[in-house]
Coordinates of C-alpha atoms and ligand atoms in Angstrom, one line a residue:
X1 CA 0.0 0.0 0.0
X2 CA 1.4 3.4 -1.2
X3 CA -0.9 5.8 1.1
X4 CA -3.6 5.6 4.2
X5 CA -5.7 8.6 4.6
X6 CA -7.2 8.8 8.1
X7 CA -10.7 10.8 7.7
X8 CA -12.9 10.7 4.5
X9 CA -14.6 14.5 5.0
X10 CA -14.2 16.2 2.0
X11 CA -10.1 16.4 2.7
X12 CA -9.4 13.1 3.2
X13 CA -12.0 12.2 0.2
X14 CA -10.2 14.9 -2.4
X15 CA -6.7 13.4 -1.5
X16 CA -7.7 9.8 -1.5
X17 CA -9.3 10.7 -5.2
X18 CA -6.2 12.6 -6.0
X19 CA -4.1 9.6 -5.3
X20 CA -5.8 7.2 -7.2
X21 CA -5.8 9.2 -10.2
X22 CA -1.8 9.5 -9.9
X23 CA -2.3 5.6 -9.9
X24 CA -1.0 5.2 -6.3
X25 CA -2.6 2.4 -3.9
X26 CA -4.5 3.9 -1.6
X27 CA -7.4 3.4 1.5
X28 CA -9.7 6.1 3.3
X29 CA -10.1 5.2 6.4
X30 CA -12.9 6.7 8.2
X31 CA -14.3 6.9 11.9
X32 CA -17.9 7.3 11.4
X33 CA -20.4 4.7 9.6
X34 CA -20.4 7.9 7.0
X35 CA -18.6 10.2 4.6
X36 CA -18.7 13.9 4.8
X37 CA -17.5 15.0 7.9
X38 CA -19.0 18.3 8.6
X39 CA -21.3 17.9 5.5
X40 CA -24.2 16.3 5.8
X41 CA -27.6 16.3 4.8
X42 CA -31.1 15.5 6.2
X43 CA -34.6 16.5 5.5
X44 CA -37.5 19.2 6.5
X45 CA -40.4 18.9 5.4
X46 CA -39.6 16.6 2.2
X47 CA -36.8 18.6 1.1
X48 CA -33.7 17.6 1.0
X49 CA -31.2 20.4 3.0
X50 CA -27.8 20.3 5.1
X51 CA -27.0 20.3 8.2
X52 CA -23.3 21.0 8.1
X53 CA -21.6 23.0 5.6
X54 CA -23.1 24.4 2.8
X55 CA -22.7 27.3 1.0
X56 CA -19.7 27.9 -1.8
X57 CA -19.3 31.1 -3.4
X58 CA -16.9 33.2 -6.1
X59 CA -13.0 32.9 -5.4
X60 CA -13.5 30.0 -3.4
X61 CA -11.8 28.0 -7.0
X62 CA -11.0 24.6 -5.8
X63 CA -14.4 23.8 -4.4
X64 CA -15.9 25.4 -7.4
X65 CA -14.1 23.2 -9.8
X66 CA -14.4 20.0 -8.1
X67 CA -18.2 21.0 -8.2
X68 CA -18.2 20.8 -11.7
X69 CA -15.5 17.7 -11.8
X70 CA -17.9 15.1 -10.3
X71 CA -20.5 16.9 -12.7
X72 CA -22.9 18.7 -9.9
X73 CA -24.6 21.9 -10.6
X74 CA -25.3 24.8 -8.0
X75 CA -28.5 26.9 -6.8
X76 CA -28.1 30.5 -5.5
X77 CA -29.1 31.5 -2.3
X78 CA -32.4 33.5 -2.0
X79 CA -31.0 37.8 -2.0
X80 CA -33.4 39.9 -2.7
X81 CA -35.3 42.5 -0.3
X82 CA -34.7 43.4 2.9
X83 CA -32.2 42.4 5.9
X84 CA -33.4 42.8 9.7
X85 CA -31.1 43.5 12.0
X86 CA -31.7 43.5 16.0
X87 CA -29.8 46.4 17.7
X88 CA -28.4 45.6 21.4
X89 CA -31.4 46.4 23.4
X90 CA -33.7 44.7 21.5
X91 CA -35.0 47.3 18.5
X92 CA -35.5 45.6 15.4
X93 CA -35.2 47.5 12.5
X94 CA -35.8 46.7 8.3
X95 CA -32.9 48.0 6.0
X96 CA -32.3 47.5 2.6
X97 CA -29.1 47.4 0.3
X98 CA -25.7 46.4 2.3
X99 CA -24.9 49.3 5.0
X100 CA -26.9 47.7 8.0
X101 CA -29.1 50.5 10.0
X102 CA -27.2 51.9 13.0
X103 CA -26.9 55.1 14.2
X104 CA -24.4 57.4 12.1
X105 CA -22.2 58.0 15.2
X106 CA -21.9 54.1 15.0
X107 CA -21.7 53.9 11.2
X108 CA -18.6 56.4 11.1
X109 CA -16.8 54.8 14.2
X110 CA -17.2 51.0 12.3
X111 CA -15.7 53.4 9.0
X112 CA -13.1 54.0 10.7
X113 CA -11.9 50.3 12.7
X114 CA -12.8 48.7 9.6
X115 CA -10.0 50.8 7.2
X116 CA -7.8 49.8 10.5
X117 CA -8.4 46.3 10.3
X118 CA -8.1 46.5 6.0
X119 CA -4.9 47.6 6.5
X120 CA -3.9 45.2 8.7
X121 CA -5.1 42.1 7.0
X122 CA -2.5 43.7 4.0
X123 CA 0.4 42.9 5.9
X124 CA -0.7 39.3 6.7
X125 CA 1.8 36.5 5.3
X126 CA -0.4 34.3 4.5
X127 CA 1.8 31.2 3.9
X128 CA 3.7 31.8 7.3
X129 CA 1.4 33.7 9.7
X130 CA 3.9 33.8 12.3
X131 CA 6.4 35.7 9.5
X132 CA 3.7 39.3 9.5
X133 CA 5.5 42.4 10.3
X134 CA 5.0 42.8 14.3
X135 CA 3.4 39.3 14.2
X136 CA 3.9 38.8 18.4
X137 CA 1.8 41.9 19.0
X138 CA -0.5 40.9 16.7
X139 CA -1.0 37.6 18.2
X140 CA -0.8 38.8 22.1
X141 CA -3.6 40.7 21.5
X142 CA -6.7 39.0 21.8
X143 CA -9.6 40.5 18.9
X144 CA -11.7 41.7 21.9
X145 CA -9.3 43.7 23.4
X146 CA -8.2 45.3 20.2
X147 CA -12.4 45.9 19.7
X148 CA -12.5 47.5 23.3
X149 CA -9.6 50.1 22.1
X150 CA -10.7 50.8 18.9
X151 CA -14.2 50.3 18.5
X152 CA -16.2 52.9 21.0
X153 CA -19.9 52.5 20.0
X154 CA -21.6 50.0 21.6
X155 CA -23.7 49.3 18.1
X156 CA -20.3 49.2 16.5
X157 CA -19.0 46.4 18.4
X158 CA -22.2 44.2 18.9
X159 CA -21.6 44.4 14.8
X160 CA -17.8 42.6 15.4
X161 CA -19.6 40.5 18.1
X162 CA -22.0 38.9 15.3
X163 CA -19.8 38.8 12.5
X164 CA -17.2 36.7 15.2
X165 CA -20.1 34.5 16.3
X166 CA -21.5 34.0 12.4
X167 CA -17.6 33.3 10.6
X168 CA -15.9 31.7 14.0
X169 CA -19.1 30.3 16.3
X170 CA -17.1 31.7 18.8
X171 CA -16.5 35.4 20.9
X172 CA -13.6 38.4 20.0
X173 CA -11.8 37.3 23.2
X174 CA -11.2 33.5 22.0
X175 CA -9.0 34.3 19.1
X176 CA -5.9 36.7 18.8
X177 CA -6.3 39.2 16.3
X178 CA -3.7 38.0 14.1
X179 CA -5.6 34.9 14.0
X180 CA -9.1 37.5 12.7
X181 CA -7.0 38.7 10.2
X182 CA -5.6 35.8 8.9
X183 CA -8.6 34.1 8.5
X184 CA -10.5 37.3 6.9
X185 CA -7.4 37.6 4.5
X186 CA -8.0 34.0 3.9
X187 CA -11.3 34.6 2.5
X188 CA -10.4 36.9 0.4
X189 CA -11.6 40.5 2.8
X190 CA -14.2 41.0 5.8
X191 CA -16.9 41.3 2.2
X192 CA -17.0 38.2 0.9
X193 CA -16.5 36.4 3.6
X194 CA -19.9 37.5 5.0
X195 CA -21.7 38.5 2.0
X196 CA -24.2 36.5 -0.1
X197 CA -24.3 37.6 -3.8
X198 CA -20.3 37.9 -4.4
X199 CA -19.5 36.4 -1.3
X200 CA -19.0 33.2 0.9
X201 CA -22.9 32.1 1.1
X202 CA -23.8 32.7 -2.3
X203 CA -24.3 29.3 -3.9
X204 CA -25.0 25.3 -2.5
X205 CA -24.9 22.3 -4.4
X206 CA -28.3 20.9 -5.7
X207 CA -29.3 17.7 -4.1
X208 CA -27.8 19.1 -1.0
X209 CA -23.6 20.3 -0.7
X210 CA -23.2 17.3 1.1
X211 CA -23.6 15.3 -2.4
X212 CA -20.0 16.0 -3.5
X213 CA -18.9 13.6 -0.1
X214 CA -21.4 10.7 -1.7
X215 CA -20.0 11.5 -5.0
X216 CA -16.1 11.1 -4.2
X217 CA -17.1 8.5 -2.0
X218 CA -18.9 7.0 -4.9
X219 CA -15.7 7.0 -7.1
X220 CA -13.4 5.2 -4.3
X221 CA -15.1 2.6 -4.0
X222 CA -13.9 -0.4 -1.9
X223 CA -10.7 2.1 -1.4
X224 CA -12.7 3.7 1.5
X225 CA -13.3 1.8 4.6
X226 CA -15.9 3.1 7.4
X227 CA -16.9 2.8 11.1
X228 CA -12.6 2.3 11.3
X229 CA -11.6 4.9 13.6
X230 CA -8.2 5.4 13.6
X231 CA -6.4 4.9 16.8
X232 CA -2.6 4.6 16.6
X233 CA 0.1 5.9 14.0
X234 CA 3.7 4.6 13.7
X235 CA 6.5 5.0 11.7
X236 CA 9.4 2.8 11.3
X237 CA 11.9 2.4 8.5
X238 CA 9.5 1.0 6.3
X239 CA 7.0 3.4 5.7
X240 CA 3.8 3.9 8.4
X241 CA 1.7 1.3 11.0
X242 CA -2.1 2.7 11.0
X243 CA -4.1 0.5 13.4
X244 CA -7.7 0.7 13.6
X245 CA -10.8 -1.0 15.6
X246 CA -11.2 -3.0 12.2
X247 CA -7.5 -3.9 11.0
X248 CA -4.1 -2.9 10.7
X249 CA -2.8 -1.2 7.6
X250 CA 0.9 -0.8 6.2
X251 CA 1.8 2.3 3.8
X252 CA 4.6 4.1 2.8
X253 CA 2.8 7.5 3.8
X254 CA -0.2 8.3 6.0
X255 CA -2.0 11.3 5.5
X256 CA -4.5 12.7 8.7
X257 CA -7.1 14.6 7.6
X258 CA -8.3 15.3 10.5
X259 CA -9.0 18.9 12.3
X260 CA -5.9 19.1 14.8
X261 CA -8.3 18.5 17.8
X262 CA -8.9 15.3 16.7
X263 CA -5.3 14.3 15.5
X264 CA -4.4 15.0 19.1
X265 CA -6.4 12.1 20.1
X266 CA -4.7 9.5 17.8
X267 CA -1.7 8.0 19.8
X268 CA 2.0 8.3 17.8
X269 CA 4.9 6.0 18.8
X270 CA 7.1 7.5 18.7
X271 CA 5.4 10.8 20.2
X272 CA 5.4 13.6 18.1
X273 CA 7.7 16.9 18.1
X274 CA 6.8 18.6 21.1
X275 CA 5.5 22.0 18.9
X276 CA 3.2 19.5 16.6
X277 CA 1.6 17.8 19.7
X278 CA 1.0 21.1 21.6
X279 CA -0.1 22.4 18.5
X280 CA -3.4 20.1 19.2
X281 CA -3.7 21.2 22.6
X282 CA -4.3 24.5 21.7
X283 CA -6.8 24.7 18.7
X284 CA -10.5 24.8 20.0
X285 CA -13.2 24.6 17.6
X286 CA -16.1 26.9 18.3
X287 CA -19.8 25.6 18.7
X288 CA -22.5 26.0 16.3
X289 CA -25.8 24.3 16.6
X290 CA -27.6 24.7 13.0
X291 CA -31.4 24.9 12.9
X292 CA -34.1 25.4 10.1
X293 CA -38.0 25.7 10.4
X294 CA -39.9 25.1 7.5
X295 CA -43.3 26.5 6.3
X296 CA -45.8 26.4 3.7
X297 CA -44.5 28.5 1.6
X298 CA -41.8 31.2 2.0
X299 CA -44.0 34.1 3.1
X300 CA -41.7 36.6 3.9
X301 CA -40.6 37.2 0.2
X302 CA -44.1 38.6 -0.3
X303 CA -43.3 41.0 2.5
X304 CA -40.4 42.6 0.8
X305 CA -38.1 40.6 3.0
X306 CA -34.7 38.9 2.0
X307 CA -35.4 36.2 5.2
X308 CA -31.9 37.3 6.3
X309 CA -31.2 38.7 9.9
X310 CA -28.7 39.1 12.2
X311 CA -29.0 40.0 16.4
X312 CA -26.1 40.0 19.0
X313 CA -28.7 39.3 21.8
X314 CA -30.3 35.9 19.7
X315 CA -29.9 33.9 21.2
X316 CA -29.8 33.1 17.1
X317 CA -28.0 35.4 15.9
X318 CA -28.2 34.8 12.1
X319 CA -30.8 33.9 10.1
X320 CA -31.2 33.0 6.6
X321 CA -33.6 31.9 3.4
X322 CA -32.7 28.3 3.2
X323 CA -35.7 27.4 0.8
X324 CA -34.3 25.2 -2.3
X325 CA -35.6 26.2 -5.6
X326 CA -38.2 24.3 -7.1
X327 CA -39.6 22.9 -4.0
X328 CA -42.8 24.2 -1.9
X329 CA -41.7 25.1 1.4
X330 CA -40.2 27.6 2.5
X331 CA -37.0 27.4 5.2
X332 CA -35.2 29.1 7.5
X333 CA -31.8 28.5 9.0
X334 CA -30.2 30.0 11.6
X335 CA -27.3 29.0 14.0
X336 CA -26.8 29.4 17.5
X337 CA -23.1 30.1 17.9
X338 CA -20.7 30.6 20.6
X339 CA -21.8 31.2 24.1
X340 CA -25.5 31.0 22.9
X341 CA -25.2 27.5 21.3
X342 CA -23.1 26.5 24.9
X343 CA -26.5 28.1 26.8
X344 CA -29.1 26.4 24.4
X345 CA -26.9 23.3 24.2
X346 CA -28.2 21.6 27.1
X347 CA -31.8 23.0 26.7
X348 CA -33.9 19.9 25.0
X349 CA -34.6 20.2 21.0
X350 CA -38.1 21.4 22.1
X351 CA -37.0 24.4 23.9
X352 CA -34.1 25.2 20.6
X353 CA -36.9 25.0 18.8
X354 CA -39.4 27.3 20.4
X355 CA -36.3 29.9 21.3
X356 CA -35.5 30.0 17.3
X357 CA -39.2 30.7 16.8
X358 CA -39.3 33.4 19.2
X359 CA -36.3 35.0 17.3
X360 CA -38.1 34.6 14.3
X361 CA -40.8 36.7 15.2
X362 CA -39.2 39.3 16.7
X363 CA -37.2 39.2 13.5
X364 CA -40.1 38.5 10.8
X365 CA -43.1 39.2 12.3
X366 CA -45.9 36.7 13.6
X367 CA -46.5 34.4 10.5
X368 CA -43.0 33.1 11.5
X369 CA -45.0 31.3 14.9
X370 CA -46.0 28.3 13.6
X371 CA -43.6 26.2 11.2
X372 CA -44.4 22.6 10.1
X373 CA -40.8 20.9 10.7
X374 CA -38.2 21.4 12.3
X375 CA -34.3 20.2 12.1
X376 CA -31.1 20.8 14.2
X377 CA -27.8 19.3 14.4
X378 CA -25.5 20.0 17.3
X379 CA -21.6 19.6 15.9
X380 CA -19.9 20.2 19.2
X381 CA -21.6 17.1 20.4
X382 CA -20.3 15.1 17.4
X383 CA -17.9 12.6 19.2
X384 CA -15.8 12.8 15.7
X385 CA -16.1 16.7 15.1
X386 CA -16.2 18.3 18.9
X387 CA -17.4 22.0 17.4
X388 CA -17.6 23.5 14.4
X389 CA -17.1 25.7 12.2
X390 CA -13.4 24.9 12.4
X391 CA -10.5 25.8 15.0
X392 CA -9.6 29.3 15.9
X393 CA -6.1 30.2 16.8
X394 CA -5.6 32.0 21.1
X395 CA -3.7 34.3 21.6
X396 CA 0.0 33.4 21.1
X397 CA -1.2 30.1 19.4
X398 CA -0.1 31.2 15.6
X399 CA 3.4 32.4 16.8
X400 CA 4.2 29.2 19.0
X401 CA 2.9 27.1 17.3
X402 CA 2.1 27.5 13.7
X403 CA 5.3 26.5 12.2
X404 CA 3.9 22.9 13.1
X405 CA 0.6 23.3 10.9
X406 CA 1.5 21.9 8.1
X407 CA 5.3 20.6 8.7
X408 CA 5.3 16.7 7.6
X409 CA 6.3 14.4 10.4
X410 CA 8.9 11.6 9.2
X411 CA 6.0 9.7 6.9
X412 CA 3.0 11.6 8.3
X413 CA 1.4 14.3 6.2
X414 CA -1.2 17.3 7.5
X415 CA -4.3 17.4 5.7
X416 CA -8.2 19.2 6.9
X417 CA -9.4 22.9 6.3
X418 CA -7.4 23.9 9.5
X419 CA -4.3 23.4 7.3
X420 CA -5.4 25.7 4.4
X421 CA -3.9 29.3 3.1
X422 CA -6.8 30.1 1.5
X423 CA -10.5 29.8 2.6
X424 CA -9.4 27.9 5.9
X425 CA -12.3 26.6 7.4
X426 CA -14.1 26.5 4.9
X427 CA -14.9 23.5 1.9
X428 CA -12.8 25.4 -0.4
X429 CA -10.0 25.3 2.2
X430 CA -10.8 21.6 2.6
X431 CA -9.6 21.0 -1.0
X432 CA -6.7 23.2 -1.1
X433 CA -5.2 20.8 1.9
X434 CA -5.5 17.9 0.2
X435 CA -4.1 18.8 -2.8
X436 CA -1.2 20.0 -1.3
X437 CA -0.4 16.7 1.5
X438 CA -1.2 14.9 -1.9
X439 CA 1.7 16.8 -3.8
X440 CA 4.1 16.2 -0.8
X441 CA 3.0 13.0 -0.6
X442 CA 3.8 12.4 -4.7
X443 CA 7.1 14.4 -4.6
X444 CA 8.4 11.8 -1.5
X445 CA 6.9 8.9 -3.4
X446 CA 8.5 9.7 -6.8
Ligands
FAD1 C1 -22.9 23.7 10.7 C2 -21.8 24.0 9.8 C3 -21.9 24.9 8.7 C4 -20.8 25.1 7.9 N1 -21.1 25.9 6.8 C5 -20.1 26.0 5.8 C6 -20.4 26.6 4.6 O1 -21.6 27.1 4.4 N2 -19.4 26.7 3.7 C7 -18.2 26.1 3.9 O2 -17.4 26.2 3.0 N3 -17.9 25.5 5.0 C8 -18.8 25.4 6.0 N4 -18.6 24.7 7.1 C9 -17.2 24.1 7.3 C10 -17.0 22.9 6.4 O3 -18.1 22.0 6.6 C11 -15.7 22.3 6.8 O4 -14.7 23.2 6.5 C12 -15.3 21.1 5.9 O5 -16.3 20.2 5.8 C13 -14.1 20.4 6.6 O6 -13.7 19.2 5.9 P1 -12.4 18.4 6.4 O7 -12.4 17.2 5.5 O8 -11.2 19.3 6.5 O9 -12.8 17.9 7.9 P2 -14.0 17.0 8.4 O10 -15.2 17.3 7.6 O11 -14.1 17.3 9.9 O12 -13.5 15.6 8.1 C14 -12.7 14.8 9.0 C15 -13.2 13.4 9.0 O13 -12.3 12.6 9.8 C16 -13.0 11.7 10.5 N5 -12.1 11.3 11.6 C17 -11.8 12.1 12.7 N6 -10.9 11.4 13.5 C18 -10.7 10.2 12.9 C19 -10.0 9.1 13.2 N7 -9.2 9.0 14.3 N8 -10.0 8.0 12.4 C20 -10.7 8.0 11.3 N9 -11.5 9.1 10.9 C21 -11.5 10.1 11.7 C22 -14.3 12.4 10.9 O14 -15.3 11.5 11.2 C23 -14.6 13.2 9.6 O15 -15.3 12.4 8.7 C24 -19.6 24.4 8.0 C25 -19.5 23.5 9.0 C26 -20.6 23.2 9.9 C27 -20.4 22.2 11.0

């Protein structure tokens, strides 16, 4: 056997794919009885929707083409009227076009951090973090402690505080602000990370974004083995030892595409460098829970509404038009992200239910009471995910440690989103990864 790939999410799916067509032996070896990591879909009311990741939008290229490679098409997300938005304090208030509806003080002093924080992201290497000019203050400071110093509004900061929760599931004083800026450089500026037309959420994949998992998985064929969680990874002179719950497998080169809080859990003999192995004690994921309600029909578009809102108080603090074209119903998402999804986390799926409701018709008005389904999917309480979107970097995490990212280990490659330059966290990232660990893994093999 040429290769083992521990994880068949999109990462390990792309580079076991990748491998075979360079006309290498391989085998995907995945924990779950599934493929797809965090994608996934499931149903509400009939319709087929996901409950992981989702959207794909422009410069995100490698997701894009693979897209089109396995021959899937795309739907655009529903963008037309207007946004809600739910100051601190409660107010709701309707706005159209992309400048969201706070008070001009606030507008000017978001201006004004946000030509800061442009300027910043310039300057970040984005191949070496831990290389950008003044890269230790950078990553001392946590992103909430830069907020508190140069955001004074209070509307201007609940504004960072959603966008944190909405791109990281997590809160400003989690991350260090090199780690912000890395990852908005990484998708291409704070716009199209969070916008919809043009941006990060503007298109899924029809039949669900989870179908490009069933599609590679489709293509491996017996090269993929589930429920064959990965538990132990050696090297000796001869290549790689992978042991699993099912079998033992012997390779030349082992790829783990994994996110790093999950590698940490795989025992190495002989331990790993010191940085790579802290490196996995310090990478947290954040915590999303993902819910939709469906309806009849999507009602709101009558109403002049886009079905999109966002609130720092939620406790869901985004909200979207999840309905799928050509189908009856209409559908909401929304996430509960950070400390909210913590909170609601140990509420039952009724009470999730009936808070996302509530928000709804604060946010949309009363027709938004009664849905006919309802769907959810806690990732933090994934046994083989533990949070999602994806890791965030503390402070002093990207200087320490990220050196270790993506440095090979004897025969052991790096692969998962976590490990991309561009779009990390995201799909797109997911595919950049494993075509890389596959080309180091080619170059070694050659
Ligand atoms: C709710 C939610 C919404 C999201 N929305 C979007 C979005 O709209 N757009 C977007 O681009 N991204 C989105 N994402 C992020 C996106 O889903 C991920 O970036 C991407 O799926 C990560 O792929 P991966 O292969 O790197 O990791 P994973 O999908 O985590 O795959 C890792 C695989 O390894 C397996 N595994 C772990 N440990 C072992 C082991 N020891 N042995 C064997 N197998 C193991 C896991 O079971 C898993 O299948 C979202 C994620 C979530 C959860």
């Amino acid at each position: 056997m040429d290769v083992v790939v521990v994880g068949a999410g999109v990462a390990g799916l792309v580079a076991g794919r990748r491998l075979q067509e360079a006309g290498r032996s391989v085998v995907v070896l995945e924990a779950r009885d599934r493929v797809g990591g965090r994608t996934l879909n499931d149903t509400i009311a009939g319709v087929t929707v996901e409950v992981g990741g989702q959207w794909v939008g422009p410069t995100q290229d490698r997701i894009n083409a693979l897209i089109d490679e396995l021959g899937l098409e795309r739907h655009p997300t529903y963008d037309e009227g207007d946004g809600v938005v739910e100051l601190p304090g409660g107010k709701v208030k309707r706005y159209a076009g992309d400048t969201p509806p706070l008070s001009p003080l606030a507008l000017a002093d978001l201006l004004q951090a946000q030509r800061a924080l442009d300027k910043l992201v310039e300057t970040i290497d984005l191949d070496a973090p831990w290389d950008t000019p003044d890269a230790a203050r950078l990553d001392a400071t946590s992103f909430a402690s830069w907020l508190s110093r140069r955001v004074r509004t209070s509307q201007g900061r609940a504004f960072h505080e959603i966008i944190a929760a909405a791109v990281f599931a997590s809160e400003p004083d989690t991350m260090s602000l090199l780690h912000w800026l890395t990852y908005i450089q990484a998708g291409f500026g704070l716009e199209r990370v969070i916008g919809v037309h043009g941006g990060a959420q503007q298109d899924r994949v029809v039949g669900g974004t989870w179908r490009i998992s069933e599609r590679l998985a489709e293509d491996l064929g017996d090269a993929l083995v589930t429920s064959a969680p990965v538990r132990r990874i050696a090297p000796d002179e001869d290549g790689v030892t992978v042991t699993t719950d099912v079998g033992t497998y012997d390779a030349a080169r082992v790829i783990v595409a994994v996110p790093p809080n999950l590698a940490g859990r795989i025992d190495y003999e002989p331990a790993l460098p010191t940085r790579r192995d802290q490196l996995t004690q310090q990478l947290p994921h954040g915590h999303v829970i993902k819910v939709m309600v469906a309806y009849d029909e999507p009602w709101w578009r009558a109403e002049g509404l886009s079905g999109q809102a966002a609130s720092v108080d939620g406790p869901v603090g985004v909200v979207f038009d999840n309905t799928v074209p050509g189908q009856d119903p209409g559908i909401l998402v929304g996430f509960y992200e950070g400390a909210h999804a913590l909170y609601w986390g140990e509420k039952s799926p009724t009470a999730r239910r009936q808070a996302f409701v509530d928000c709804l018709v604060r946010y949309f008005g009363p027709k938004a009471a009664l849905p006919i389904d309802y769907v959810e999917r806690d990732w933090a309480a994934e046994a083989w995910t533990r949070g999602c979107y994806g890791a965030h970097f503390p402070t002093g995490a990207w200087t320490r440690y990220g050196p270790a990212l993506r440095e090979p280990v004897g025969p052991i490659h790096w692969a998962g989103t976590e490990t991309a330059t561009r779009w990390m966290g995201y799909l797109d990232g997911a595919v950049e990864s494993a075509e890389r660990a596959t080309t180091e893994v080619l170059t070694a093999l050659a």
